[in-house]
CSV table of C-alpha atoms in Angstrom, one decimal:
chain,number,residue,atom,x,y,z
A,187,UNK,CA,256.0,44.2,189.7
A,188,UNK,CA,255.5,41.7,192.5
A,189,UNK,CA,252.9,43.0,192.5
A,190,UNK,CA,244.8,33.9,199.5
A,191,UNK,CA,235.1,26.3,200.8
A,192,UNK,CA,233.7,27.1,197.6
A,193,UNK,CA,229.9,27.8,197.7
A,194,UNK,CA,227.8,27.2,194.8
A,195,UNK,CA,226.1,30.3,193.1
A,196,UNK,CA,222.9,29.0,193.8
A,197,UNK,CA,223.5,28.3,197.4
A,198,UNK,CA,225.0,31.5,198.0
A,199,UNK,CA,222.3,33.6,196.4
A,200,UNK,CA,219.8,31.8,198.6
A,201,UNK,CA,222.0,32.7,201.6
A,202,UNK,CA,222.7,36.2,200.3
A,203,UNK,CA,218.8,36.7,199.8
A,204,UNK,CA,218.2,35.3,203.4
A,205,UNK,CA,220.7,38.0,204.9
A,206,UNK,CA,219.1,41.1,202.8
A,207,UNK,CA,216.0,39.9,203.8
A,208,UNK,CA,216.6,39.4,207.7
A,209,UNK,CA,218.1,42.9,208.1
A,210,UNK,CA,215.3,44.5,205.8
A,211,UNK,CA,214.1,46.6,208.8
A,212,UNK,CA,217.7,48.2,209.9
A,213,UNK,CA,218.4,51.4,209.5
A,214,UNK,CA,220.0,53.0,206.6
A,215,UNK,CA,223.3,54.2,205.8
A,216,UNK,CA,224.3,57.7,206.4
A,217,UNK,CA,227.5,59.5,205.7
A,218,UNK,CA,227.0,61.3,208.9
A,219,UNK,CA,226.4,58.3,211.3
A,220,UNK,CA,228.3,55.7,209.2
A,221,UNK,CA,225.6,53.4,210.6
A,222,UNK,CA,225.1,50.0,208.3
A,223,UNK,CA,222.6,47.3,208.6
A,224,UNK,CA,225.4,44.7,209.5
A,225,UNK,CA,229.1,44.9,209.2
A,226,UNK,CA,229.9,45.1,205.6
A,227,UNK,CA,233.2,43.1,204.2
A,228,UNK,CA,235.1,43.9,201.4
A,229,UNK,CA,237.5,41.6,199.6
A,230,UNK,CA,240.3,43.2,197.9
A,231,UNK,CA,241.5,40.8,194.7
A,232,UNK,CA,245.0,42.3,193.9
A,233,UNK,CA,249.1,41.8,193.5
A,234,UNK,CA,251.8,43.1,195.6
A,235,UNK,CA,250.3,46.6,195.7
A,236,UNK,CA,247.3,45.3,197.5
A,237,UNK,CA,249.5,43.0,199.6
A,238,UNK,CA,251.6,45.3,200.7
A,239,UNK,CA,254.9,44.3,199.7
A,240,UNK,CA,258.1,45.6,201.5
A,241,UNK,CA,255.9,47.4,204.1
A,242,UNK,CA,256.2,46.7,208.0
A,243,UNK,CA,253.1,45.0,209.1
A,244,UNK,CA,250.2,47.6,209.7
A,245,UNK,CA,251.4,49.8,206.8
A,246,UNK,CA,250.1,48.1,203.7
A,247,UNK,CA,247.1,49.2,201.8
A,248,UNK,CA,244.5,47.0,203.6
A,249,UNK,CA,246.1,47.8,206.9
A,250,UNK,CA,246.0,51.6,206.2
A,251,UNK,CA,242.5,51.3,204.8
A,252,UNK,CA,241.0,49.5,207.3
A,253,UNK,CA,242.4,52.2,210.0
A,254,UNK,CA,240.8,54.8,207.9
A,255,UNK,CA,237.4,53.3,207.7
A,256,UNK,CA,237.6,52.5,211.3
A,257,UNK,CA,238.3,56.3,211.7
A,258,UNK,CA,235.4,57.4,209.8
A,259,UNK,CA,233.3,55.0,212.3
A,260,UNK,CA,232.4,53.0,209.4
A,261,UNK,CA,231.5,49.1,210.6
A,262,UNK,CA,233.3,48.0,207.1
A,263,UNK,CA,236.0,45.5,207.0
A,264,UNK,CA,238.4,45.1,204.2
A,265,UNK,CA,239.9,41.7,203.5
A,266,UNK,CA,243.3,41.6,201.8
A,267,UNK,CA,243.3,38.8,198.8
A,268,UNK,CA,246.6,40.7,197.7
A,269,UNK,CA,249.1,38.2,195.9
A,270,UNK,CA,252.7,39.2,195.4
A,271,UNK,CA,253.6,38.6,191.7
A,272,UNK,CA,249.8,37.7,190.9
A,273,UNK,CA,248.8,38.6,187.2
A,274,UNK,CA,245.3,38.9,186.2
A,275,UNK,CA,244.5,35.2,185.5
A,276,UNK,CA,246.0,34.6,189.0
A,277,UNK,CA,243.5,36.9,190.2
A,278,UNK,CA,240.9,35.1,188.3
A,279,UNK,CA,241.9,31.4,189.5
A,280,UNK,CA,241.7,32.0,193.2
A,281,UNK,CA,238.2,34.2,192.9
A,282,UNK,CA,235.6,31.7,193.5
A,283,UNK,CA,237.1,30.1,196.8
A,284,UNK,CA,238.0,33.5,197.6
A,285,UNK,CA,234.4,34.9,197.5
A,286,UNK,CA,233.2,33.4,200.5
A,287,UNK,CA,229.6,34.0,202.0
A,288,UNK,CA,230.4,36.7,204.2
A,289,UNK,CA,232.0,38.8,201.5
A,290,UNK,CA,229.5,41.8,200.2
A,291,UNK,CA,231.6,43.9,197.5
A,292,UNK,CA,234.9,43.5,195.6
A,293,UNK,CA,237.9,45.6,194.8
A,294,UNK,CA,239.9,44.4,192.1
A,295,UNK,CA,243.6,46.0,191.3
A,296,UNK,CA,245.1,43.7,188.6
A,297,UNK,CA,247.1,44.0,185.2
A,298,UNK,CA,250.3,45.7,186.6
A,299,UNK,CA,252.2,42.3,186.4
A,300,UNK,CA,250.6,41.8,182.9
A,301,UNK,CA,252.1,44.7,181.8
A,302,UNK,CA,255.6,43.7,183.1
A,303,UNK,CA,255.3,40.5,181.3
A,304,UNK,CA,254.1,42.3,178.2
A,305,UNK,CA,250.8,40.3,178.1
A,306,UNK,CA,248.6,41.4,175.4
A,307,UNK,CA,245.9,43.2,176.5
A,308,UNK,CA,243.1,41.1,175.0
A,309,UNK,CA,244.4,38.6,177.7
A,310,UNK,CA,244.0,41.1,180.5
A,311,UNK,CA,240.7,42.1,179.4
A,312,UNK,CA,239.3,38.5,179.1
A,313,UNK,CA,240.4,37.8,183.0
A,314,UNK,CA,239.2,41.0,184.2
A,315,UNK,CA,235.7,40.4,182.4
A,316,UNK,CA,235.7,36.8,183.9
A,317,UNK,CA,236.1,38.5,187.3
A,318,UNK,CA,233.4,40.8,186.7
A,319,UNK,CA,231.3,38.6,185.5
A,320,UNK,CA,231.7,36.4,188.7
A,321,UNK,CA,230.8,39.3,190.6
A,322,UNK,CA,227.7,40.2,188.9
A,323,UNK,CA,226.5,36.6,189.2
A,324,UNK,CA,226.9,36.9,192.8
A,325,UNK,CA,225.1,40.4,192.8
A,326,UNK,CA,228.7,42.0,194.4
A,327,UNK,CA,228.9,45.6,193.8
A,328,UNK,CA,232.8,46.0,192.4
A,329,UNK,CA,235.3,48.9,192.3
A,330,UNK,CA,237.7,48.3,189.7
A,331,UNK,CA,241.2,50.3,190.1
A,332,UNK,CA,243.1,50.4,186.7
A,333,UNK,CA,246.2,50.5,185.7
A,334,UNK,CA,247.8,52.4,182.6
A,335,UNK,CA,250.5,51.3,180.4
A,336,UNK,CA,253.8,52.8,179.7
A,337,UNK,CA,254.6,54.2,176.3
A,338,UNK,CA,257.7,52.1,175.6
A,339,UNK,CA,254.9,49.4,174.4
A,340,UNK,CA,253.7,51.4,171.5
A,341,UNK,CA,250.7,53.6,171.2
A,342,UNK,CA,248.4,50.9,169.8
A,343,UNK,CA,249.1,48.6,173.0
A,344,UNK,CA,248.7,51.5,175.5
A,345,UNK,CA,245.5,52.5,174.1
A,346,UNK,CA,244.4,48.9,174.1
A,347,UNK,CA,245.2,48.3,177.6
A,348,UNK,CA,244.4,51.6,179.3
A,349,UNK,CA,240.6,51.5,177.7
A,350,UNK,CA,239.9,48.3,178.9
A,351,UNK,CA,239.2,49.4,182.5
A,352,UNK,CA,236.9,52.1,181.7
A,353,UNK,CA,235.1,50.0,179.2
A,354,UNK,CA,234.7,46.9,181.5
A,355,UNK,CA,233.4,49.2,184.2
A,356,UNK,CA,230.7,50.8,182.2
A,357,UNK,CA,229.8,47.3,180.6
A,358,UNK,CA,229.5,45.8,184.0
A,359,UNK,CA,228.2,48.7,186.4
A,360,UNK,CA,231.7,48.7,188.3
A,361,UNK,CA,232.7,51.6,189.8
A,362,UNK,CA,236.0,53.0,188.5
A,363,UNK,CA,239.3,54.2,189.6
A,364,UNK,CA,241.2,55.5,186.6
A,365,UNK,CA,244.6,54.6,188.2
A,366,UNK,CA,246.2,53.2,191.3
A,367,UNK,CA,249.1,55.5,191.1
A,368,UNK,CA,246.5,58.4,190.3
A,369,UNK,CA,245.3,57.5,193.9
A,370,UNK,CA,248.7,59.0,195.1
A,371,UNK,CA,248.6,61.6,192.8
A,372,UNK,CA,245.8,62.4,190.2
A,373,UNK,CA,248.4,63.9,187.7
A,374,UNK,CA,250.9,60.9,188.3
A,375,UNK,CA,250.7,58.5,185.0
A,376,UNK,CA,253.7,56.5,186.3
A,377,UNK,CA,255.8,55.5,189.6
A,378,UNK,CA,258.7,57.8,188.1
A,379,UNK,CA,256.3,61.1,188.6
A,380,UNK,CA,255.6,60.1,192.5
A,381,UNK,CA,259.5,58.8,193.2
A,382,UNK,CA,259.3,60.5,196.8
A,383,UNK,CA,255.9,58.5,197.7
A,384,UNK,CA,257.8,55.4,196.2
A,385,UNK,CA,260.2,52.3,197.8
A,386,UNK,CA,263.8,52.1,196.3
A,387,UNK,CA,262.4,49.7,193.7
A,388,UNK,CA,260.4,52.5,192.2
A,389,UNK,CA,257.4,50.4,191.9
A,390,UNK,CA,255.9,50.4,195.0
A,391,UNK,CA,254.5,52.8,197.2
A,392,UNK,CA,256.2,53.4,200.8
A,393,UNK,CA,254.4,54.0,203.7
A,394,UNK,CA,253.6,57.8,202.8
A,395,UNK,CA,252.4,56.6,199.6
A,396,UNK,CA,250.0,54.3,200.7
A,397,UNK,CA,248.7,56.9,203.3
A,398,UNK,CA,247.9,59.1,200.2
A,399,UNK,CA,246.4,56.4,198.3
A,400,UNK,CA,244.3,55.6,201.3
A,401,UNK,CA,243.2,59.1,201.6
A,402,UNK,CA,241.9,58.8,197.8
A,403,UNK,CA,240.4,55.5,198.1
A,404,UNK,CA,238.4,55.4,201.5
A,405,UNK,CA,235.8,57.7,200.5
A,406,UNK,CA,235.4,55.3,197.4
A,407,UNK,CA,235.1,52.5,199.5
A,408,UNK,CA,232.0,54.1,201.2
A,409,UNK,CA,230.3,55.1,198.2
A,410,UNK,CA,230.9,51.4,197.0
A,411,UNK,CA,229.2,50.1,200.2
A,412,UNK,CA,226.5,52.4,199.6
A,413,UNK,CA,225.2,50.3,196.8
A,414,UNK,CA,224.4,47.7,199.6
A,415,UNK,CA,221.4,49.8,201.0
């Protein structure tokens, strides 16, 4: 699957605390008005599913998600931190310099390329756990989007891989989406079941598939940023 200023945690925490203090008296978030104390920035850390591989500009996940949020009147911007071909290790390696001071929350969509490379679930778990630990240190709420292993790796591999996402979400208090492809169809467990929403490679969603994913993911983003109140 072809699934981009470093600040110390102490300095980051001080800056974030100042921002929170500055806006203590601002109006709270409400679903009806979509009013926020300040513009919210969400960083989407992921692979080609986040990057928008194979799609025209404006039809990938992040542009469609930003358009959906704008249509809801939400002052929320999602930054595209997707790198095609990235593994969980690649996402971890660029996390620290990706989380610039304006980032308020994090989306993590990694693991698909780990599966394609047959990496052990323990490796993927360790990398994603390190990402969640860093986010926790920076007091960033996280939306973790899982992946489901295919059955051809064997039942033990699948069980170990599939359970790492819910277990880590519980451990670190992250908001969880069980499966990326479940955003397109909640009954889907692999891309083959939603082929009409996929590109010719059978791995990446087409624009219509992304649209369905966004319709499911958008409300999850609003729930995520409510944690910033």
